[in-house]
mmCIF file of C-alpha atoms in Angstrom:
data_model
loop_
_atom_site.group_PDB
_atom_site.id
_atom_site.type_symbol
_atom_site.label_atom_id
_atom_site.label_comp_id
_atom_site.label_asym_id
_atom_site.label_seq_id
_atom_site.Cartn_x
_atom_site.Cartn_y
_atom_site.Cartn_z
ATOM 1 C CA UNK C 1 -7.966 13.535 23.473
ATOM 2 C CA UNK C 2 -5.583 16.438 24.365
ATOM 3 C CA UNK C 3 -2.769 17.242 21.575
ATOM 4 C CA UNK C 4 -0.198 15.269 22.437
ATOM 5 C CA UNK C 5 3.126 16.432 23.515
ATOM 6 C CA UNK C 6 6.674 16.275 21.547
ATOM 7 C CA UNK C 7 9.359 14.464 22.705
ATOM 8 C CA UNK C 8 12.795 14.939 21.767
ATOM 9 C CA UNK C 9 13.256 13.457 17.798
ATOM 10 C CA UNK C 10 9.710 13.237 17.567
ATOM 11 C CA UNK C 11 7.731 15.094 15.362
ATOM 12 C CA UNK C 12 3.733 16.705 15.668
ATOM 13 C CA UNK C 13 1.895 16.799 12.370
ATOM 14 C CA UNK C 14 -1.172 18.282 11.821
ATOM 15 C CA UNK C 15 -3.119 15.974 9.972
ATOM 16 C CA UNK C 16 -4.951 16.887 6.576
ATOM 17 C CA UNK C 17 -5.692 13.319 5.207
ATOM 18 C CA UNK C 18 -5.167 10.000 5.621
ATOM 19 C CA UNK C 19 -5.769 6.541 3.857
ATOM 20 C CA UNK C 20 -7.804 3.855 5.513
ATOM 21 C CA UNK C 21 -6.864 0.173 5.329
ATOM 22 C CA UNK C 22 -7.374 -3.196 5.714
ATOM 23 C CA UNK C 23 -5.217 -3.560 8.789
ATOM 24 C CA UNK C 24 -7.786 -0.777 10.123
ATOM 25 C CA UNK C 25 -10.429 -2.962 9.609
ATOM 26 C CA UNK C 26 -8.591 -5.924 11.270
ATOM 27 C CA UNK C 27 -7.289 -3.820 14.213
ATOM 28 C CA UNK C 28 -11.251 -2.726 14.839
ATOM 29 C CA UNK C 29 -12.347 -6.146 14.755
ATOM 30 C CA UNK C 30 -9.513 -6.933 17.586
ATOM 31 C CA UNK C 31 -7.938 -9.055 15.453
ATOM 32 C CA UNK C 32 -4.496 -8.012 14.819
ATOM 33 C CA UNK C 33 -0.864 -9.330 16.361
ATOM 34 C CA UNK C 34 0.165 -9.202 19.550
ATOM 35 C CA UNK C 35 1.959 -5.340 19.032
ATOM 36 C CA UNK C 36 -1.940 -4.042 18.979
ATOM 37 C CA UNK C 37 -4.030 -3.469 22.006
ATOM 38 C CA UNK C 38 -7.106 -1.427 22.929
ATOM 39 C CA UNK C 39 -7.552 1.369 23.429
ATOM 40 C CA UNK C 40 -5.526 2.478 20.074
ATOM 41 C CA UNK C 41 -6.558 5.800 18.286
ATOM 42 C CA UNK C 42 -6.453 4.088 14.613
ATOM 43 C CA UNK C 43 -4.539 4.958 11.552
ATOM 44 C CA UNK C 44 -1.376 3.902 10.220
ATOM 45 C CA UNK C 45 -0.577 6.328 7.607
ATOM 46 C CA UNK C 46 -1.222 10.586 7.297
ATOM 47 C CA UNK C 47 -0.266 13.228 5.231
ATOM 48 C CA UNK C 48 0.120 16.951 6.875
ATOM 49 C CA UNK C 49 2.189 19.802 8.163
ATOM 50 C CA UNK C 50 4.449 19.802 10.700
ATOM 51 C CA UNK C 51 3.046 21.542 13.839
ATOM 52 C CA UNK C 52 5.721 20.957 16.468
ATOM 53 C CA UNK C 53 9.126 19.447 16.609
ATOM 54 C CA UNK C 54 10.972 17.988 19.363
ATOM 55 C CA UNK C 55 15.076 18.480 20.315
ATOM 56 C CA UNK C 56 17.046 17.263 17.711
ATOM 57 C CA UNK C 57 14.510 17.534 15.008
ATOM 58 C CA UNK C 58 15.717 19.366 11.552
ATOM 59 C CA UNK C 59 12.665 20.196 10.746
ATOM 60 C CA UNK C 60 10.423 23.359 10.022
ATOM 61 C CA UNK C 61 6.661 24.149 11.107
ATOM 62 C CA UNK C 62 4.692 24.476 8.009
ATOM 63 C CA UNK C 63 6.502 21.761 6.156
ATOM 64 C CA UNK C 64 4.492 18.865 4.514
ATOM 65 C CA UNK C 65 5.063 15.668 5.462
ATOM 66 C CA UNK C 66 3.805 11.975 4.680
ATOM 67 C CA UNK C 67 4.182 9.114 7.334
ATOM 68 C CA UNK C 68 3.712 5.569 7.921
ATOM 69 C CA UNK C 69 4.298 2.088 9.731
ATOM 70 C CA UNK C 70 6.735 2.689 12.640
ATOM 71 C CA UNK C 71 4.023 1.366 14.751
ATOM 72 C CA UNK C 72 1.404 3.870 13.774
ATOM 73 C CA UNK C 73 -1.949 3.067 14.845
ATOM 74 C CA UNK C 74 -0.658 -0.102 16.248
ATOM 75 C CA UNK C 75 1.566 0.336 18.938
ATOM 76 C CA UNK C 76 1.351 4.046 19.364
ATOM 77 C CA UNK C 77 -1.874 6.289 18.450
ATOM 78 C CA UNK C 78 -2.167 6.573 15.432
ATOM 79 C CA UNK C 79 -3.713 9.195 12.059
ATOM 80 C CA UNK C 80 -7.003 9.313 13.090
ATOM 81 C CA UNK C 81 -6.865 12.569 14.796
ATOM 82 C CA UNK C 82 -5.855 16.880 14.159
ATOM 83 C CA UNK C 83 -2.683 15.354 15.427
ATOM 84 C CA UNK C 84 -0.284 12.536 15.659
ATOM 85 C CA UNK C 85 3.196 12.430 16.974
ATOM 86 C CA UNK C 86 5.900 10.278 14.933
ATOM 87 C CA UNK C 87 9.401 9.401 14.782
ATOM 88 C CA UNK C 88 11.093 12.681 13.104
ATOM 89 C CA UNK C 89 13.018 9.352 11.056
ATOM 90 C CA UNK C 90 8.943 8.269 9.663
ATOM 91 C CA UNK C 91 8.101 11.571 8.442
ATOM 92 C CA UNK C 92 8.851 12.352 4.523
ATOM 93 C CA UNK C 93 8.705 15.767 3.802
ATOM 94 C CA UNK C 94 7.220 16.379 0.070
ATOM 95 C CA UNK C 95 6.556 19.885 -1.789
ATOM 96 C CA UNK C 96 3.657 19.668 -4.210
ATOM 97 C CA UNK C 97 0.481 21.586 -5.199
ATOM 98 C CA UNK C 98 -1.923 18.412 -5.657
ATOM 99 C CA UNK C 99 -4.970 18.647 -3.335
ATOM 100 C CA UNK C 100 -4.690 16.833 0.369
ATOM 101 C CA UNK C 101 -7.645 14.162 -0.897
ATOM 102 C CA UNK C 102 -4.603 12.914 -3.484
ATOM 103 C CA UNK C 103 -1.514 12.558 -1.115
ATOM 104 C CA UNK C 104 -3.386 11.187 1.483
ATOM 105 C CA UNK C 105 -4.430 8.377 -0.657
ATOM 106 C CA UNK C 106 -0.353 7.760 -1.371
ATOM 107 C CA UNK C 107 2.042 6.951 1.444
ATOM 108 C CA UNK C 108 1.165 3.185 2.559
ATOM 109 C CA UNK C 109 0.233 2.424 -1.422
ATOM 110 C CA UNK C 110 3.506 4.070 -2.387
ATOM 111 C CA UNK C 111 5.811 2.622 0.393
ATOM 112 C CA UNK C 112 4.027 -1.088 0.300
ATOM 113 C CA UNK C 113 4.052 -1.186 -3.939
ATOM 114 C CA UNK C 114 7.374 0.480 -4.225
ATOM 115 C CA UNK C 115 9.164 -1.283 -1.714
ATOM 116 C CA UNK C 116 8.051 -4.593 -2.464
ATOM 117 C CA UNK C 117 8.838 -4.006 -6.232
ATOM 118 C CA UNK C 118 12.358 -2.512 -5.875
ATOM 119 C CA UNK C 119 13.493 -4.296 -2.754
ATOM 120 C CA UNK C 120 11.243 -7.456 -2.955
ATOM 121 C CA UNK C 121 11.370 -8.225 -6.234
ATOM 122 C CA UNK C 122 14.431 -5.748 -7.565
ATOM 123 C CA UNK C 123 12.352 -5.525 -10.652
ATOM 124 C CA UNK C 124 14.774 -4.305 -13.658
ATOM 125 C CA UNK C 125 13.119 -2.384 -16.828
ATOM 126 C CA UNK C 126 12.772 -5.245 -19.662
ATOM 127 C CA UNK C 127 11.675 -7.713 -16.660
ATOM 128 C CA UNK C 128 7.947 -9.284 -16.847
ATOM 129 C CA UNK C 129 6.387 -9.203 -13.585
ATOM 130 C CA UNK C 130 3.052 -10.702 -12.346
ATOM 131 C CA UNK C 131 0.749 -8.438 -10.265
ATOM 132 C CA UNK C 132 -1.663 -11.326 -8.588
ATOM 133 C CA UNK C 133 -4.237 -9.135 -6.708
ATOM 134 C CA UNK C 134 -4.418 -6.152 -9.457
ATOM 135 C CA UNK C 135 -7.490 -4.618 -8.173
ATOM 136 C CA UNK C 136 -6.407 -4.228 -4.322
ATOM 137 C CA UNK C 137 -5.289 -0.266 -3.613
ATOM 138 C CA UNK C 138 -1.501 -1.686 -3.740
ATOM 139 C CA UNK C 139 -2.135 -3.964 -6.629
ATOM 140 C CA UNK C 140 -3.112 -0.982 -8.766
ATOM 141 C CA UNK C 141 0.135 0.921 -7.826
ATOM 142 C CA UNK C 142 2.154 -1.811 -8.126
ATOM 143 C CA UNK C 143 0.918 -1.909 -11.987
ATOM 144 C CA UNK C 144 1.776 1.259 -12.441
ATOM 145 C CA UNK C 145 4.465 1.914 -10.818
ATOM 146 C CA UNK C 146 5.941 -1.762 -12.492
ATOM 147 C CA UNK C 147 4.686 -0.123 -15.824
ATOM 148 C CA UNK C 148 6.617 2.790 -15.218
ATOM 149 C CA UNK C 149 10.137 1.451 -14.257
ATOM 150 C CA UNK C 150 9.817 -0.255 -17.876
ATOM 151 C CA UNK C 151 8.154 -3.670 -17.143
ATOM 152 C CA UNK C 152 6.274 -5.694 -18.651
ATOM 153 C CA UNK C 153 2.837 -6.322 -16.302
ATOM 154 C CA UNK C 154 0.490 -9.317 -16.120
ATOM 155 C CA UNK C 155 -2.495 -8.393 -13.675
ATOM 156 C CA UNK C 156 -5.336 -10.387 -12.412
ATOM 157 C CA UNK C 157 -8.420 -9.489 -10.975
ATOM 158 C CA UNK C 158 -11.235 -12.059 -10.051
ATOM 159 C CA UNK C 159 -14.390 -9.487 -11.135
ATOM 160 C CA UNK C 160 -14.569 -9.570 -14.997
ATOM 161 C CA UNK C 161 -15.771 -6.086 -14.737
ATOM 162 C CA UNK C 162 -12.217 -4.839 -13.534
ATOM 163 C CA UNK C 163 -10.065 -6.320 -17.018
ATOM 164 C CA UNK C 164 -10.305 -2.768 -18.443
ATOM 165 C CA UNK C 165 -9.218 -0.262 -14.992
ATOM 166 C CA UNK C 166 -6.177 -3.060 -14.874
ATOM 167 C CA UNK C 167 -5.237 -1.974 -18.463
ATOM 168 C CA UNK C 168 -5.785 1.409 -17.915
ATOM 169 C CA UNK C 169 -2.962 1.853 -14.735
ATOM 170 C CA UNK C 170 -0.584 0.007 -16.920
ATOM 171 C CA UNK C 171 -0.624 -3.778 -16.926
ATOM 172 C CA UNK C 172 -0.441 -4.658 -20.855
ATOM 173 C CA UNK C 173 -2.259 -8.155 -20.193
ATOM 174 C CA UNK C 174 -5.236 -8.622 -17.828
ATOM 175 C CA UNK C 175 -6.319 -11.821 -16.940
ATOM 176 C CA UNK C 176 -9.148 -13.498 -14.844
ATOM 177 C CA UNK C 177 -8.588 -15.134 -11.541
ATOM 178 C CA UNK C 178 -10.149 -18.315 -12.294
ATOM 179 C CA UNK C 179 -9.565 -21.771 -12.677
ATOM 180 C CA UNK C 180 -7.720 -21.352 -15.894
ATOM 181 C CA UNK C 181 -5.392 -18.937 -14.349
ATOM 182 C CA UNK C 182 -2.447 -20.772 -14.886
ATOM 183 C CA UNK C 183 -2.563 -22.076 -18.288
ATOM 184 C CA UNK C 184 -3.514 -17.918 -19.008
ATOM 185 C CA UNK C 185 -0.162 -17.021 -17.335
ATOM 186 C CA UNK C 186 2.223 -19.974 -19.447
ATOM 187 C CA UNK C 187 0.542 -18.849 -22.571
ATOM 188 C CA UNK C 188 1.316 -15.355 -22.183
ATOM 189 C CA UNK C 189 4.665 -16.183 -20.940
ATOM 190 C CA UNK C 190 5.966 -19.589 -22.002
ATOM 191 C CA UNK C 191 9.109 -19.139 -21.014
ATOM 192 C CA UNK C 192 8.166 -18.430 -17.314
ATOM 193 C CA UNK C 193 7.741 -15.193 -15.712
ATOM 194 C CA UNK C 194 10.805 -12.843 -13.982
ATOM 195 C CA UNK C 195 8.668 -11.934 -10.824
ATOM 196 C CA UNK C 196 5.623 -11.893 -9.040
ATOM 197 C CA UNK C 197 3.925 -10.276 -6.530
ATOM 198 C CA UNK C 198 1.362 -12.185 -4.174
ATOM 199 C CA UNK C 199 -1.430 -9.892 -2.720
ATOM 200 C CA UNK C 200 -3.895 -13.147 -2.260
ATOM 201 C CA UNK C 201 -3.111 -15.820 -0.529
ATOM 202 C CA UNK C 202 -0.493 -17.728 0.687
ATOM 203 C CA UNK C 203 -2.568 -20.721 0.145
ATOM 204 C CA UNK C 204 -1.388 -19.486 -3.965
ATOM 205 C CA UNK C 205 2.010 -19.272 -3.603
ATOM 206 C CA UNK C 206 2.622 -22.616 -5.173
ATOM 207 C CA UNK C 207 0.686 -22.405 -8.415
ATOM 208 C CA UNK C 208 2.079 -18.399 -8.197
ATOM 209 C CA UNK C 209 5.861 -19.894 -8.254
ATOM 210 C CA UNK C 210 5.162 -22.542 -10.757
ATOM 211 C CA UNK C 211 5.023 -19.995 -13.574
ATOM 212 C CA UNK C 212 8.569 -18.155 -12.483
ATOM 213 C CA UNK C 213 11.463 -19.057 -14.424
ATOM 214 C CA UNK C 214 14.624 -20.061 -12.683
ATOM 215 C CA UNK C 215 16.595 -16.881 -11.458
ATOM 216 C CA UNK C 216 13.002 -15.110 -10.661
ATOM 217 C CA UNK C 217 11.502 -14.318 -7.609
ATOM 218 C CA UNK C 218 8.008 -14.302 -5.739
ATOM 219 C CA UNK C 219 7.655 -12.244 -3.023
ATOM 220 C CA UNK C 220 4.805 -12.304 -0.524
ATOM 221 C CA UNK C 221 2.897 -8.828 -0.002
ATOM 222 C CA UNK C 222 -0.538 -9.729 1.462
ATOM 223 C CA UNK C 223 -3.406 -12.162 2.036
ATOM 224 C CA UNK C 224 -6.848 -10.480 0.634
ATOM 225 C CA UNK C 225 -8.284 -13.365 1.675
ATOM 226 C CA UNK C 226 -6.749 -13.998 5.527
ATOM 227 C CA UNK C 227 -4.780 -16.815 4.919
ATOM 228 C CA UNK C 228 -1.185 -15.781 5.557
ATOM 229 C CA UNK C 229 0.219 -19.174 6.398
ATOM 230 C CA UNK C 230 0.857 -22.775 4.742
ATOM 231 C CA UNK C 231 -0.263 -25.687 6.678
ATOM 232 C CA UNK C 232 2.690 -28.104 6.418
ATOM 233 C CA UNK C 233 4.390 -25.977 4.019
ATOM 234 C CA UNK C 234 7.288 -27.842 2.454
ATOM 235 C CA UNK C 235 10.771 -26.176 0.632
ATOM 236 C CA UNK C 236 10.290 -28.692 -1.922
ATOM 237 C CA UNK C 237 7.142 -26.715 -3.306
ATOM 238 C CA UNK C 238 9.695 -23.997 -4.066
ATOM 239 C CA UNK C 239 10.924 -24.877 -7.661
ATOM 240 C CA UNK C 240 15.103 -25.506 -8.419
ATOM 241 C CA UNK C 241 16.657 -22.144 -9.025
ATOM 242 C CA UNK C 242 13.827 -20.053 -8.300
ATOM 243 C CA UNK C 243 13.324 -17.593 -4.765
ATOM 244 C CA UNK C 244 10.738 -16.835 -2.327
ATOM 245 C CA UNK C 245 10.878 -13.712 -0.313
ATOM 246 C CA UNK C 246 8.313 -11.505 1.618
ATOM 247 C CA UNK C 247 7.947 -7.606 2.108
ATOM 248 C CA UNK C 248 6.255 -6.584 5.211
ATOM 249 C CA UNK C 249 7.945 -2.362 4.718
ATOM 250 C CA UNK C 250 9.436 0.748 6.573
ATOM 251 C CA UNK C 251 8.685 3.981 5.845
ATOM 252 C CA UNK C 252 12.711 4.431 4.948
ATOM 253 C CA UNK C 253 11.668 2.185 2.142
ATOM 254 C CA UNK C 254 10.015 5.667 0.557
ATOM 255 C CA UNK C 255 13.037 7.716 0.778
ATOM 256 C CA UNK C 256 12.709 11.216 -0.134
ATOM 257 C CA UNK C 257 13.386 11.405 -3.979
ATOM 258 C CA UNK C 258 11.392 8.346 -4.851
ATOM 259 C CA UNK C 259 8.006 10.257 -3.079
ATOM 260 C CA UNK C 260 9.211 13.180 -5.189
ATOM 261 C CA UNK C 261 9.259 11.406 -8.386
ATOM 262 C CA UNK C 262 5.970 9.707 -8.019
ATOM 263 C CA UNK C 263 4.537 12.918 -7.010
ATOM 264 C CA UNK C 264 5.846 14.768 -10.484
ATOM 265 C CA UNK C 265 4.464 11.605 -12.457
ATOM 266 C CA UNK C 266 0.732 11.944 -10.446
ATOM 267 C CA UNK C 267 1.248 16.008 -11.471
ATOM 268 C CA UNK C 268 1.960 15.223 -15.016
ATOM 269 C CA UNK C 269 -0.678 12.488 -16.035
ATOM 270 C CA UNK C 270 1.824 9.745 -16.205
ATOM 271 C CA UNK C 271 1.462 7.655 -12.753
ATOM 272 C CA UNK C 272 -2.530 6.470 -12.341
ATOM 273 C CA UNK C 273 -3.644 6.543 -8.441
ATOM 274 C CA UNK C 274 -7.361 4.758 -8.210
ATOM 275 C CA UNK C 275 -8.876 6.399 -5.475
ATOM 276 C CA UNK C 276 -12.757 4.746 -4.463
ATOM 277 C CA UNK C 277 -13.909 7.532 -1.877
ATOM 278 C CA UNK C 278 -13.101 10.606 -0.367
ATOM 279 C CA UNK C 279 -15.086 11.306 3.128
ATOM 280 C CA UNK C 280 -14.847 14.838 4.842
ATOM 281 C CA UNK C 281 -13.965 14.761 8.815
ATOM 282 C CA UNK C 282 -13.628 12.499 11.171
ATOM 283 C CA UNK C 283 -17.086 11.632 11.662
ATOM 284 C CA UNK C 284 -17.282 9.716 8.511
ATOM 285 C CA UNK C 285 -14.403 7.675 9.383
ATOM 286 C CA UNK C 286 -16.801 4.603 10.023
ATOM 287 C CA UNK C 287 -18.631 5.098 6.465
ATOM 288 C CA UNK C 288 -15.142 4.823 5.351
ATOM 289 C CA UNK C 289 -14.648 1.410 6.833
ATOM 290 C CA UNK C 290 -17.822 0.222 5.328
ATOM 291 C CA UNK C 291 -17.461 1.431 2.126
ATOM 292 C CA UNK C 292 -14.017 0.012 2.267
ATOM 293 C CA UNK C 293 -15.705 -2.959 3.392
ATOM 294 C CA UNK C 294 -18.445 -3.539 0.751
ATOM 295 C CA UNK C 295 -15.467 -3.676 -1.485
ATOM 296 C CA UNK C 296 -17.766 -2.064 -4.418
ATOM 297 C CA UNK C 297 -15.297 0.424 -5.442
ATOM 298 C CA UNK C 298 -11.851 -0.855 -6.338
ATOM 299 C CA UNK C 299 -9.374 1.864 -5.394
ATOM 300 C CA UNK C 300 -8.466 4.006 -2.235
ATOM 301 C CA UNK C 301 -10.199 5.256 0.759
ATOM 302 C CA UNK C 302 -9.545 8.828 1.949
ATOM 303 C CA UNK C 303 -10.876 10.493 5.045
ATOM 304 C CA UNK C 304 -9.397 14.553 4.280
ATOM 305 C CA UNK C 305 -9.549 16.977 7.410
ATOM 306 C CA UNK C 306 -10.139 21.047 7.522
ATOM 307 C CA UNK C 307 -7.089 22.668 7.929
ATOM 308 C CA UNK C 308 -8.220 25.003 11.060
#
């Protein structure tokens, strides 16, 4: 592909890393929403320098940047290239001295778990919050970063092998996916929960907003297992007094100081990123979809790229 030009309030990043995702995987496949279409350079999410700026743009060559959504790798070309050319209003500059194989693994994980916690949810320190879907790359950060505004975190994860990394990002109670998942929740919160986020299924919003107290809130983040609608869904399933929102994210929803904050608490020891992989160059984008795939490694996939 040839570099692509800059338009005016557009910027040109030179890409050093990116995450890959689900949606990646689902775009491939050709089967994403009607805003995709073939042929699509993939990606929706990049850390790197700027390399260009368009008219209008305050913004200086050299500076490091993250970016997401805004149609990346959906309905423009998107991070799987040297370059990629964003909205100057989708590109966060960030100053920090962790290596390119860490950020890259942050901007979609950040945005999606920090948005959907703060705007979502408007989670409160003292507030106990539900994480269902610990062990997906936004699940983790969402117990952590939940653990770090001062909540109180109840994870799940369906792989009995996984109890212990959900502890170790934060969550203070673990609990299996199973059948019993329910009565697990009420006895470690009788009173009901304040929040939850759903990263599995719609099909479990019902049981998931059974154990909210009235005043909380449920908000919809994903569907790990594809199904992100209700067949005959009725209001009534929604209990008296209690809400159900979504989060589906901007990149505005990372402003500037949050990224900085989360990037002091990776620096100090204090925030826990999971990442699963880290794959060298473009070519091993595709063994970064199937390892992503195989779903052996709970965590992050990161494709990093050589700076010349």
């Amino acid at each position: 592909m040839p570099i692509p030009d800059v338009e005016p309030g557009r910027v040109r990043i030179r890409v050093r890393a990116f995450g890959v995702n689900e949606s990646e995987v689902t775009s491939r496949k050709g089967e994403s929403g009607p805003d995709f279409s073939f042929p699509r350079i993939l990606g929706i999410e990049a850390v790197g320098v700027v390399d260009a700026v368009g008219d209008g743009v305050d913004m200086v060559p050299g500076q490091k940047v993250a970016t997401m959504m805004g149609g990346l790798g959906r309905s423009i070309d998107g991070s799987y290239a040297q370059y990629t050319v964003v909205d100057a209003a989708n590109a966060i500059p960030f100053d920090t001295d962790l290596s390119w194989d860490v950020v890259g693994a942050l901007p979609e994980m950040l945005q999606t778990a920090h948005g959907s916690l703060t705007r979502g949810l408007r989670l409160q320190a003292g507030q106990h919050v539900l994480i269902h879907g610990g062990t997906s790359t936004v699940g983790l950060t969402a117990i952590a970063i939940a653990h770090q505004l001062g909540a109180t975190v109840t994870a799940t994860t369906r792989n009995p092998t996984r109890l212990d990394l959900l502890r170790q990002v934060g969550a203070d109670h673990a609990v299996l996916d199973d059948n019993n998942l329910t009565d697990a929740v009420r006895a470690i919160a009788p009173g009901g929960l304040d929040g939850a986020l759903e990263f599995v299924s719609a099909s479990a919003l019902p049981d998931t907003l059974s154990l909210i107290q009235p005043g909380g809130t449920v908000c919809f983040v994903g569907a790990l297992d594809g199904q992100w609608t209700i067949s005959e869904f009725s209001p009534f399933t929604i209990p008296t007094g209690v809400a159900l929102t979504s989060y589906a994210g901007d990149a505005d929803d990372l402003p500037v100081d949050a990224l900085s904050r989360y990037l002091r608490s990776i620096e100090a020891g204090t925030l826990d990123i999971v990442i699963a992989g880290v794959h060298e160059g473009l070519e091993k984008v595709a063994e970064a979809h199937h390892d992503l795939e195989s779903g052996h490694r709970p965590g992050k996939h990161v494709v990093t790229l050589p700076a010349n």
